[in-house]
């Protein structure tokens, strides 16, 4: 079994006499949520009696902790690995004054080798009138080499000093940007946020909390199809891109227009691909995504053949994804055992530990990457077969009728999942407590030779979080919809949890992933055992970066650009007059919406129309991502759709046929955009503070589809209008959306 943590780093396994590099400890001391301190103008400090932190015996020289997020303060420092004992206490006092001053109660804390000797996790303070308060504290330590530390410092200095990219800093911290607000009427900068609210699309999440189990698959006996979440997109021909302003069509340079296609055989892999001739050059080109040759395995031979049909229905083929995703899927099919083609993620947990929420989140992520994934919730099967009003006695371990009934619906749900896999599904998320070895052994026998099982166990020891989850479940679960007395429902559910706790057995068998106290985003641990392969590795990486901390993500396109006015795609134009107005209104909006946030950040692409749009926003760091750049239109960059239709009719029709997989010549497809956005998604999941993303239409369509769990085929047609802010609220209740339209 391997335990993944920040403290461990894998070596390269080469047996050489290594260069002796001094190892240091990067220590992070944190204090959680000193609300009373902030209200009383008191801030957390570290009062140290060791020379390692300046030998500050004088409380006036205590070191101020920095705010890491809305609820966490941090002090980080580097010490030798074998450093002397570091004595310190926490202190509450004003920033620039020494009175009042409240020192932590009890003896000094002692830090040796990055670990607290007494293990205490609470800091107690006795404030005015002998009122005592306690705050949680944490200490984390990671090994770093002096070389790594020097490299980090160089990177910090390079990134946080302005550089000249179009005269605008790559990364700026609270930079004061001159605005033109004096040229904008006060009426046009209305600050009543609700004044701007507009309805979200009908297919988006509701503004109210959604119970995740209700969004899972229905039993097949109640459906003619695959379940309640079987998506179908409308006819693509109904979507036509209209430039915002009609204009005269210019004649293109002949050398920019592609000639006819031909099929050639690749000598390296023996498959067919399209050949294009441009500027007198001949040779095979990388597939552009539409009508690509489909790899089909022979039923009698261990080989793959090529299907040259232009059928775009990939429901039963490997995932319709790009780059690494498609390569990983093909490798799994060609090299893996038969059952590895289908993967079952079997959840394991006590109730109210975030199991269903984690399952829904993982389902959304895998679908967005292009893997055919469905979420099967056994509780939903139980309610449909045995009713929703079962009391806690139904879940007792000494109730044979209840055990038989629960095993029956578990088998039914598992068989439905296997049947769906055999019809083309790839990853099934099997959502139930599965809290005993007996139940898990039953599932492993059902899966033999049919699919690979990975157990995903969620363990939570945070009493407050468990209590919040229980109360949310009583409010939202259909099990208690007909229980008018909230307290009675609460008592019944806690009895149900106690029944499970009596017989709960943690996972120690097979392949498994354990998430231990990961929900809060304040550390925790992931343990993995017998995990290998492309997709399981991606799942582990994703789970390492998820948590339940509520925070908003604001998505907005740049202000209207000069090319928007002309109807041209791509390019790197400046803003139009309307775009200049929008950037001022956006700054006002963000300033009010996030006025209580200190750890928020502004993300833009590297194109000037997003950088200029975010320019007037002050008080937050601004970070440019090349991954947030607009879809690359290749040789069509700077053209209008009418020009493409007239001069490149074949390209125009190919794009109209399948906008999702169509790749502009020498450019990108929507699937390419999704692939390069995956690091952005991981970082958005990891963030615990609000993020404002100022980007482009294709990019925001892909991001919006991820958060709202929309099918890939719908992405190119989603509504992401100019001068509108889409607020996505992430938290334990799921994902809610709100839209603000700042300009007509």
XYZ file of C-alpha atoms in Angstrom:
744
model
C 0.000 0.000 0.000
C 1.231 3.499 -0.848
C 0.334 6.684 0.970
C 0.459 9.843 -1.133
C 1.355 12.921 0.857
C 3.211 16.171 0.388
C 6.046 14.896 2.538
C 6.976 12.048 0.183
C 8.778 12.282 -3.128
C 9.684 9.354 -5.356
C 13.326 8.845 -6.336
C 14.500 7.763 -9.750
C 15.809 4.412 -8.567
C 19.319 4.890 -10.035
C 22.070 3.494 -7.818
C 24.727 6.175 -7.980
C 26.792 8.125 -5.509
C 24.545 11.152 -5.187
C 25.596 14.753 -4.881
C 24.987 15.762 -1.276
C 22.310 18.423 -1.438
C 21.370 19.986 1.896
C 17.776 19.144 2.797
C 15.624 21.725 4.511
C 12.150 21.703 5.994
C 9.477 24.023 4.665
C 7.198 24.482 7.694
C 3.694 25.943 7.528
C 1.936 26.895 10.783
C -1.773 27.659 10.369
C -4.622 28.923 12.544
C -8.232 28.507 11.463
C -10.932 31.163 11.497
C -10.138 33.656 14.308
C -13.470 35.449 13.781
C -13.538 37.089 17.207
C -9.997 38.327 16.692
C -10.858 40.045 13.440
C -13.986 41.635 14.866
C -11.973 43.065 17.737
C -9.196 44.341 15.464
C -6.948 41.558 16.786
C -4.797 39.515 14.451
C -2.976 36.216 14.977
C 0.784 36.436 15.522
C 3.495 33.932 16.384
C 5.410 34.716 19.593
C 8.746 32.877 19.355
C 11.569 32.285 21.823
C 13.982 30.764 19.298
C 16.613 32.426 17.162
C 15.176 30.570 14.156
C 12.376 33.112 13.978
C 14.257 36.130 15.182
C 14.365 35.370 18.919
C 11.359 37.653 19.398
C 10.801 37.399 23.159
C 9.353 40.897 22.966
C 5.656 40.586 22.116
C 5.893 43.794 20.091
C 8.168 41.884 17.694
C 5.849 38.908 17.314
C 5.471 37.850 13.687
C 2.133 38.591 12.014
C 0.517 35.584 10.312
C -0.671 36.108 6.735
C -4.231 35.456 5.597
C -4.270 32.337 3.406
C -8.047 32.341 2.847
C -11.199 33.758 4.384
C -10.953 31.260 7.241
C -7.237 30.449 7.536
C -4.073 32.329 8.627
C -0.565 31.049 7.933
C 3.090 31.615 8.782
C 5.655 29.737 6.669
C 9.416 29.462 7.151
C 12.348 27.217 6.238
C 14.581 25.508 8.811
C 17.379 22.898 8.648
C 16.046 19.345 8.850
C 17.907 18.716 12.115
C 17.151 22.123 13.613
C 17.095 22.865 17.294
C 13.770 22.761 19.148
C 11.610 25.703 18.138
C 9.533 27.129 21.022
C 6.592 29.340 20.156
C 3.079 30.405 21.121
C 0.244 32.106 19.309
C -0.594 35.699 20.121
C -3.618 37.905 19.369
C -2.951 41.633 19.070
C -3.419 44.580 16.671
C -1.132 44.790 13.664
C 0.775 47.934 14.579
C 0.189 48.220 18.296
C 1.068 46.114 21.322
C -2.137 46.685 23.270
C -4.360 44.816 23.861
C -2.311 41.619 23.686
C -3.528 38.084 24.469
C -0.992 35.261 24.713
C -2.001 31.648 24.150
C -2.727 29.748 27.368
C -0.561 26.815 28.466
C 3.087 25.908 27.968
C 5.129 26.808 24.899
C 4.668 24.701 21.804
C 7.785 22.773 20.784
C 8.486 22.051 17.110
C 11.092 19.378 16.318
C 11.736 18.106 12.774
C 8.603 19.848 11.608
C 6.287 18.116 14.117
C 4.608 19.415 17.282
C 5.764 17.424 20.288
C 2.507 17.573 22.243
C 0.291 17.173 19.190
C -2.166 19.819 20.468
C -4.520 21.060 17.724
C -6.285 23.839 19.648
C -5.008 27.252 20.692
C -6.813 28.703 23.765
C -6.980 32.406 24.574
C -8.538 34.135 27.572
C -9.878 37.476 26.341
C -11.589 40.318 28.196
C -13.883 39.389 31.075
C -12.199 35.982 31.229
C -13.998 34.941 28.039
C -12.122 31.948 26.574
C -11.942 31.121 22.865
C -10.304 28.236 21.026
C -9.029 28.042 17.457
C -7.833 25.034 15.484
C -4.139 25.039 14.546
C -2.211 22.914 12.056
C 1.451 22.306 11.290
C 2.666 20.899 7.976
C 6.267 20.254 6.947
C 7.742 19.279 3.574
C 11.314 18.422 2.652
C 12.933 20.727 0.100
C 16.444 20.960 -1.269
C 18.379 24.201 -1.219
C 18.432 24.063 -5.039
C 14.632 23.804 -5.179
C 14.329 26.668 -2.738
C 16.601 28.862 -4.836
C 14.664 27.987 -7.991
C 11.377 28.813 -6.258
C 12.741 32.177 -5.169
C 13.912 32.990 -8.695
C 10.505 32.032 -10.076
C 8.796 34.172 -7.458
C 10.914 37.215 -8.295
C 10.398 36.729 -12.041
C 6.639 36.218 -11.814
C 5.806 38.902 -9.303
C 7.770 41.683 -10.939
C 6.064 43.310 -13.916
C 7.290 42.141 -17.308
C 6.627 43.750 -20.638
C 3.998 41.730 -22.498
C 2.035 44.299 -24.464
C 3.055 46.698 -21.708
C 0.867 44.842 -19.198
C 2.255 42.755 -16.298
C 2.016 38.984 -16.629
C 1.118 38.774 -12.958
C 0.249 41.782 -10.842
C -0.578 41.956 -7.153
C -3.063 44.664 -6.206
C -1.760 46.896 -8.974
C -3.395 50.289 -9.152
C -4.789 50.671 -12.662
C -5.979 54.033 -13.931
C -9.623 53.754 -14.885
C -11.807 55.921 -17.025
C -14.754 55.898 -14.666
C -14.900 59.679 -14.741
C -16.079 59.376 -18.351
C -18.923 57.007 -17.410
C -22.187 58.282 -16.003
C -23.043 57.228 -12.454
C -26.316 55.754 -13.675
C -24.457 53.346 -15.955
C -22.439 52.065 -12.979
C -25.430 51.003 -10.885
C -24.195 48.946 -7.904
C -27.399 47.082 -7.032
C -26.256 43.580 -7.998
C -29.771 42.166 -8.058
C -30.659 44.819 -10.630
C -28.550 42.894 -13.133
C -29.851 39.359 -12.456
C -31.187 37.578 -15.552
C -32.670 34.076 -15.878
C -30.208 31.249 -16.448
C -30.831 28.783 -19.300
C -33.608 26.342 -18.441
C -31.266 23.336 -18.725
C -28.837 24.720 -16.141
C -28.887 23.777 -12.436
C -31.599 25.234 -10.257
C -30.804 28.077 -7.933
C -31.934 25.909 -5.020
C -29.938 23.049 -3.541
C -30.037 19.810 -5.523
C -29.942 16.365 -3.951
C -27.258 14.585 -5.979
C -28.808 11.104 -5.663
C -31.885 12.309 -7.573
C -29.708 13.000 -10.628
C -28.455 9.411 -10.935
C -29.629 6.550 -13.149
C -33.091 5.018 -12.816
C -33.633 1.226 -12.814
C -33.911 -0.016 -16.379
C -37.236 -1.643 -15.631
C -38.662 1.877 -15.330
C -37.037 3.221 -18.491
C -36.980 2.477 -22.171
C -33.531 4.019 -22.407
C -30.433 4.236 -20.275
C -31.855 6.333 -17.476
C -32.955 9.780 -16.574
C -29.630 11.311 -17.579
C -29.461 10.036 -21.159
C -28.646 13.176 -23.089
C -29.468 13.912 -26.668
C -28.443 16.997 -28.539
C -30.566 18.652 -31.155
C -29.763 18.648 -34.839
C -26.525 20.546 -35.248
C -27.780 22.030 -38.471
C -30.097 24.178 -36.397
C -27.147 26.150 -35.063
C -25.742 28.826 -37.342
C -23.026 31.256 -36.288
C -24.083 34.766 -37.155
C -21.544 37.575 -37.096
C -22.767 40.495 -35.071
C -22.525 42.858 -38.031
C -22.863 42.072 -41.725
C -19.947 43.248 -43.834
C -18.558 42.992 -47.338
C -16.858 39.650 -48.059
C -13.231 40.048 -49.112
C -11.516 37.829 -51.675
C -8.983 35.503 -50.103
C -5.438 34.940 -51.217
C -5.553 31.694 -53.275
C -2.594 30.214 -51.417
C -4.645 30.164 -48.205
C -7.377 27.969 -49.661
C -7.102 24.196 -49.280
C -7.428 21.883 -52.244
C -9.258 18.568 -52.337
C -8.721 15.729 -49.862
C -7.084 12.404 -50.588
C -6.602 9.274 -48.505
C -3.105 7.984 -47.866
C -1.797 5.043 -45.894
C 0.469 5.740 -42.950
C 3.534 3.464 -43.165
C 4.075 3.682 -39.405
C 0.710 2.470 -38.120
C -1.018 1.120 -41.215
C -4.093 3.343 -40.899
C -5.663 5.822 -43.271
C -5.642 9.575 -42.806
C -6.538 12.566 -44.917
C -3.898 14.127 -47.123
C -4.021 17.827 -47.784
C -2.009 19.833 -50.257
C -1.015 23.364 -49.393
C 1.634 25.609 -50.891
C 2.973 22.765 -52.986
C 3.739 20.505 -50.016
C 2.478 16.910 -49.828
C 2.315 14.539 -46.895
C 0.060 13.100 -44.198
C -1.519 15.624 -41.837
C -2.694 15.074 -38.289
C -6.352 14.085 -38.235
C -8.567 17.121 -37.860
C -11.304 15.463 -35.847
C -14.243 15.058 -38.256
C -14.897 11.641 -39.779
C -11.695 10.194 -38.326
C -10.902 6.505 -38.986
C -12.404 4.371 -36.261
C -10.275 1.618 -34.714
C -12.261 -1.624 -34.410
C -11.064 -4.827 -32.782
C -11.681 -8.102 -34.559
C -13.753 -10.589 -32.557
C -11.427 -13.458 -33.488
C -8.016 -11.800 -33.662
C -6.020 -9.715 -31.217
C -5.662 -6.975 -33.783
C -7.285 -3.708 -34.731
C -8.684 -2.745 -38.122
C -9.676 0.613 -39.550
C -13.245 1.621 -40.256
C -13.249 4.440 -42.809
C -16.951 5.227 -42.473
C -17.741 8.832 -41.656
C -20.330 7.929 -39.042
C -19.879 10.433 -36.227
C -21.783 8.440 -33.612
C -19.121 7.382 -31.119
C -21.480 6.178 -28.394
C -20.060 2.660 -28.513
C -16.473 3.415 -29.488
C -13.637 4.709 -27.348
C -14.194 8.191 -25.891
C -14.523 11.027 -28.373
C -11.688 13.012 -26.846
C -8.420 14.548 -27.966
C -4.724 14.059 -27.402
C -3.725 12.315 -24.201
C -7.295 11.328 -23.357
C -7.842 9.487 -26.626
C -4.345 7.984 -26.561
C -4.926 6.659 -23.059
C -8.281 5.196 -24.052
C -6.815 3.428 -27.090
C -3.910 2.066 -25.044
C -6.285 0.708 -22.407
C -8.325 -1.083 -25.072
C -5.345 -2.502 -26.949
C -3.132 -3.557 -24.040
C -5.351 -4.054 -21.013
C -7.246 -7.195 -19.965
C -10.795 -7.514 -21.229
C -12.376 -6.455 -17.941
C -10.118 -3.371 -17.756
C -12.057 -1.830 -20.634
C -14.874 -1.282 -18.135
C -14.206 0.322 -14.780
C -16.510 0.294 -11.749
C -15.781 2.823 -9.016
C -17.504 1.306 -5.973
C -18.105 3.842 -3.211
C -17.546 2.832 0.440
C -18.532 5.035 3.356
C -20.704 5.619 6.365
C -23.694 7.870 5.624
C -23.185 11.662 5.574
C -19.469 11.463 4.717
C -19.761 13.101 1.284
C -19.959 9.822 -0.627
C -22.716 10.760 -3.097
C -21.328 14.262 -3.584
C -17.878 12.827 -4.406
C -19.447 10.295 -6.784
C -21.384 13.023 -8.604
C -18.281 15.214 -8.861
C -16.163 12.384 -10.265
C -18.912 11.493 -12.743
C -18.996 15.076 -13.987
C -15.213 15.213 -14.402
C -14.946 11.949 -16.344
C -17.867 12.829 -18.625
C -16.273 16.179 -19.395
C -13.012 14.452 -20.366
C -14.973 12.351 -22.853
C -15.295 9.083 -20.921
C -18.763 7.525 -21.082
C -19.622 7.582 -17.371
C -22.811 7.065 -15.355
C -23.715 7.310 -11.691
C -25.801 4.474 -10.186
C -27.207 5.242 -6.720
C -28.457 2.169 -4.832
C -30.501 4.317 -2.463
C -32.568 5.491 -5.418
C -33.169 1.867 -6.431
C -34.200 1.039 -2.841
C -36.704 3.883 -2.678
C -38.302 2.892 -5.973
C -38.644 -0.776 -4.989
C -39.333 -0.626 -1.242
C -40.555 2.920 -0.681
C -38.902 5.999 0.779
C -40.316 5.790 4.285
C -38.101 3.044 5.722
C -37.138 3.682 9.349
C -33.711 3.123 10.885
C -34.728 -0.449 11.792
C -34.605 -1.343 8.088
C -30.824 -0.750 8.212
C -30.038 -2.844 11.290
C -27.423 -5.573 10.878
C -29.661 -8.007 12.785
C -32.650 -7.459 10.472
C -32.413 -10.325 7.920
C -35.361 -9.031 5.854
C -33.744 -5.608 5.578
C -30.365 -7.117 4.646
C -31.952 -9.273 1.949
C -33.908 -6.328 0.534
C -30.817 -4.091 0.441
C -28.673 -6.789 -1.206
C -31.425 -7.351 -3.755
C -31.475 -3.734 -4.930
C -27.642 -3.602 -4.860
C -27.505 -6.595 -7.244
C -30.165 -5.016 -9.450
C -28.237 -1.729 -9.679
C -24.940 -3.533 -10.309
C -26.441 -5.678 -13.087
C -27.936 -2.553 -14.683
C -24.462 -0.999 -14.610
C -22.854 -4.075 -16.192
C -25.524 -4.187 -18.921
C -24.913 -0.527 -19.677
C -21.142 -1.180 -19.879
C -21.693 -4.034 -22.331
C -23.650 -1.625 -24.536
C -20.751 0.843 -24.695
C -20.401 2.408 -21.250
C -16.898 2.798 -19.855
C -16.976 3.955 -16.210
C -19.775 3.191 -13.759
C -19.903 4.897 -10.354
C -21.648 2.471 -7.962
C -22.911 4.603 -5.085
C -23.849 2.840 -1.834
C -22.415 2.459 1.674
C -20.940 -0.997 0.835
C -19.752 -0.917 4.423
C -19.063 -4.630 5.016
C -16.566 -7.060 3.515
C -19.440 -9.429 2.798
C -21.194 -6.865 0.583
C -17.956 -5.963 -1.202
C -17.121 -9.644 -1.812
C -20.570 -10.063 -3.348
C -19.871 -7.199 -5.766
C -16.426 -8.541 -6.682
C -17.960 -11.917 -7.586
C -20.570 -10.174 -9.756
C -17.767 -8.254 -11.505
C -15.486 -11.227 -12.277
C -14.521 -11.203 -15.957
C -16.912 -8.305 -16.656
C -15.344 -5.161 -15.226
C -12.512 -3.935 -13.022
C -13.463 -2.709 -9.541
C -11.774 0.093 -7.626
C -13.178 0.825 -4.178
C -13.346 4.520 -3.288
C -13.717 5.005 0.470
C -14.491 8.426 1.945
C -13.598 8.822 5.624
C -14.487 11.981 7.544
C -13.606 12.641 11.200
C -14.801 16.253 11.264
C -17.759 16.177 13.656
C -19.051 19.596 12.564
C -18.997 18.659 8.884
C -20.782 15.364 9.548
C -23.477 17.228 11.481
C -23.950 19.700 8.594
C -24.172 16.846 6.095
C -26.756 15.030 8.217
C -28.940 18.122 8.488
C -28.683 18.737 4.758
C -29.716 15.138 4.093
C -32.794 15.459 6.330
C -33.785 18.587 4.396
C -33.176 17.182 0.900
C -33.370 13.377 0.907
C -36.629 11.779 -0.335
C -36.290 9.393 2.631
C -37.545 12.194 4.888
C -39.764 14.133 2.495
C -42.900 12.908 4.295
C -41.514 13.394 7.825
C -42.910 16.756 8.987
C -40.933 16.800 12.239
C -37.323 17.730 11.413
C -36.016 16.644 14.819
C -37.735 13.261 14.521
C -36.111 12.747 11.126
C -32.771 13.811 12.575
C -33.021 11.257 15.388
C -34.013 8.504 12.960
C -31.133 9.196 10.584
C -28.587 9.323 13.396
C -29.905 5.943 14.542
C -29.433 4.664 10.982
C -25.841 5.909 11.002
C -25.258 4.197 14.358
C -26.566 0.924 12.887
C -24.015 1.164 10.080
C -21.193 2.109 12.464
C -21.685 -1.089 14.482
C -20.725 -3.301 11.525
C -18.573 -0.942 9.427
C -15.353 -2.475 8.056
C -12.819 -0.276 6.307
C -11.500 -1.424 2.925
C -8.374 -3.566 3.023
C -9.020 -5.763 -0.009
C -8.518 -5.390 -3.758
C -7.740 -2.108 -5.502
C -8.802 0.902 -3.500
C -8.500 4.631 -2.937
C -9.087 6.066 0.533
C -9.905 9.747 0.994
C -9.269 10.576 4.652
C -10.463 13.994 5.864
C -10.079 15.445 2.363
C -13.441 17.221 2.232
C -12.398 20.413 4.021
C -9.436 21.101 1.730
C -7.120 21.613 4.712
C -4.761 18.729 4.107
C -6.051 15.251 4.761
C -4.632 12.152 3.163
C -5.174 9.857 0.216
C -4.151 6.209 0.370
C -4.006 4.063 -2.741
C -3.484 0.337 -3.124
C -2.987 -1.683 -6.310
C -3.852 1.254 -8.589
C -2.409 1.286 -12.109
C -3.402 2.439 -15.561
C -4.082 5.716 -17.286
C -7.641 6.376 -16.139
C -7.265 5.235 -12.487
C -4.214 7.498 -12.245
C -6.216 10.481 -13.516
C -8.967 9.706 -11.014
C -6.492 9.693 -8.106
C -5.001 13.009 -9.249
C -8.443 14.599 -9.509
C -9.535 13.381 -6.077
C -6.356 14.761 -4.488
C -7.453 18.259 -5.465
C -11.139 18.260 -4.487
C -12.844 19.582 -1.364
C -16.227 20.921 -0.227
C -15.293 24.481 0.765
C -18.064 26.770 -0.579
C -16.839 29.505 -2.907
C -18.076 31.277 -6.051
C -16.469 31.139 -9.485
C -17.359 34.028 -11.790
C -17.120 33.415 -15.536
C -17.280 36.253 -18.044
C -16.237 36.923 -21.605
C -14.029 39.895 -22.361
C -15.728 43.132 -23.252
C -16.813 43.499 -26.844
C -13.757 43.669 -29.102
C -13.218 45.464 -32.390
C -13.291 42.098 -34.176
C -16.627 41.269 -32.511
C -18.009 44.378 -34.179
C -16.564 43.332 -37.547
C -17.684 39.706 -37.167
C -14.143 38.320 -37.387
C -12.943 35.294 -35.420
C -9.672 34.885 -33.535
C -7.078 37.637 -33.629
C -5.809 39.787 -30.788
C -7.858 42.978 -31.113
C -8.416 45.771 -28.614
C -11.795 46.549 -27.064
C -14.579 48.443 -28.772
C -16.302 51.428 -27.187
C -18.870 49.078 -25.624
C -16.060 46.843 -24.376
C -14.384 49.807 -22.700
C -17.616 50.561 -20.848
C -18.027 46.929 -19.800
C -14.577 46.724 -18.237
C -15.490 49.645 -15.943
C -18.807 48.072 -14.966
C -17.136 44.704 -14.410
C -14.615 46.291 -12.046
C -17.423 47.922 -10.060
C -19.337 44.644 -9.953
C -16.369 42.555 -8.799
C -15.432 45.176 -6.213
C -18.858 44.962 -4.596
C -19.480 41.236 -5.068
C -16.110 40.271 -3.558
C -15.646 43.199 -1.166
C -15.397 40.881 1.847
C -12.895 38.549 0.150
C -9.158 39.041 0.450
C -7.928 35.855 -1.180
C -9.841 36.058 -4.471
C -7.942 36.120 -7.769
C -8.561 37.234 -11.355
C -7.632 34.845 -14.179
C -7.343 35.965 -17.808
C -6.003 34.583 -21.043
C -2.830 35.982 -22.602
C -4.815 37.874 -25.263
C -5.120 41.599 -24.761
C -8.916 41.813 -24.896
C -9.193 39.814 -21.650
C -6.234 41.559 -20.017
C -7.710 44.965 -20.840
C -11.148 43.891 -19.590
C -9.700 42.856 -16.217
C -7.388 45.879 -16.014
C -9.562 48.187 -13.848
C -10.179 45.484 -11.217
C -8.011 46.338 -8.221
C -7.262 44.679 -4.926
C -6.774 41.145 -6.266
C -3.886 39.361 -8.007
C -4.245 38.905 -11.762
C -2.898 35.753 -13.371
C -2.634 34.999 -17.094
C -3.203 31.470 -18.381
C -2.291 30.527 -21.927
C -4.723 27.635 -21.454
C -7.534 30.228 -21.294
C -6.777 31.589 -24.786
C -9.578 31.404 -27.338
C -9.878 28.377 -29.617
C -7.167 28.558 -32.299
C -8.848 29.158 -35.664
C -5.675 28.244 -37.564
C -5.661 29.502 -41.169
C -9.170 30.905 -40.591
C -7.916 33.333 -37.948
C -9.160 36.833 -38.731
C -11.840 35.674 -41.166
C -15.617 35.999 -40.954
C -17.896 32.967 -41.211
C -19.234 34.304 -44.494
C -15.699 34.431 -45.869
C -15.104 30.847 -44.795
C -18.397 29.764 -46.389
C -17.581 31.458 -49.691
C -13.908 30.608 -50.034
C -13.629 27.364 -48.040
C -17.061 25.750 -48.439
C -15.776 22.277 -47.574
C -14.419 23.519 -44.257
C -17.606 25.433 -43.551
C -19.750 22.324 -44.104
C -17.422 20.101 -42.060
C -17.640 22.486 -39.141
C -21.401 22.739 -39.465
C -21.654 18.948 -39.466
C -19.809 18.428 -36.163
C -18.647 21.547 -34.337
C -17.439 19.523 -31.349
C -14.793 17.531 -33.214
C -14.149 19.861 -36.129
C -10.577 21.119 -36.071
C -9.703 24.317 -37.938
C -6.878 23.735 -40.452
C -3.676 24.195 -38.423
C -5.896 25.108 -35.479
C -7.942 23.482 -32.736
C -11.222 21.707 -32.109
C -13.457 22.041 -29.062
C -12.064 18.710 -27.857
C -8.554 20.154 -28.072
C -9.718 23.083 -25.955
C -11.145 20.701 -23.345
C -7.838 18.868 -23.103
C -5.789 22.025 -22.510
C -8.341 23.249 -19.982
C -7.955 20.237 -17.686
C -5.194 21.901 -15.572
C -7.486 24.916 -15.206
C -10.304 22.670 -13.952
C -7.982 20.973 -11.451
C -6.810 24.338 -10.144
C -10.381 25.671 -9.913
C -11.313 22.583 -7.889
C -8.301 23.117 -5.625
C -9.005 26.794 -4.934
C -10.738 27.662 -1.664
C -11.266 31.347 -2.494
C -13.363 32.992 -5.231
C -11.961 33.149 -8.760
C -13.000 35.504 -11.576
C -12.252 34.001 -15.006
C -12.177 36.518 -17.875
C -11.846 34.514 -21.071
C -13.440 33.723 -24.431
C -16.633 32.126 -25.719
C -15.326 28.643 -26.659
C -13.264 28.360 -23.473
C -16.109 29.477 -21.209
C -18.497 27.097 -22.944
C -16.179 24.228 -22.029
C -15.738 25.404 -18.418
C -19.471 25.977 -18.008
C -20.220 22.498 -19.352
C -17.923 20.984 -16.742
C -19.578 22.677 -13.782
C -23.118 22.056 -15.035
C -22.457 18.483 -16.225
C -23.625 19.122 -19.764
C -22.966 16.617 -22.586
C -19.926 17.282 -24.758
C -22.012 17.541 -27.925
C -23.836 20.574 -26.483
C -20.679 22.566 -25.717
C -20.289 24.345 -29.093
C -23.879 25.610 -28.899
C -24.143 26.877 -25.329
C -25.247 30.399 -24.556
C -22.390 32.493 -23.157
C -23.313 36.062 -24.148
C -21.116 39.134 -24.019
C -21.240 41.487 -21.038
C -22.789 38.832 -18.802
C -21.363 37.290 -15.627
C -22.117 33.642 -14.857
C -21.686 32.960 -11.144
C -21.145 29.301 -10.276
C -21.445 28.534 -6.558
C -19.574 25.399 -5.479
C -20.206 23.687 -2.165
C -21.619 20.717 -0.335
C -25.075 21.306 -1.834
C -23.698 20.896 -5.352
C -23.524 23.561 -8.062
C -25.867 26.532 -8.359
C -25.850 29.207 -11.048
C -26.749 32.869 -11.173
C -26.381 35.248 -14.128
C -25.864 39.011 -14.168
C -26.213 40.991 -17.402
C -24.382 44.290 -16.950
C -25.140 45.724 -20.410
C -27.693 45.223 -23.154
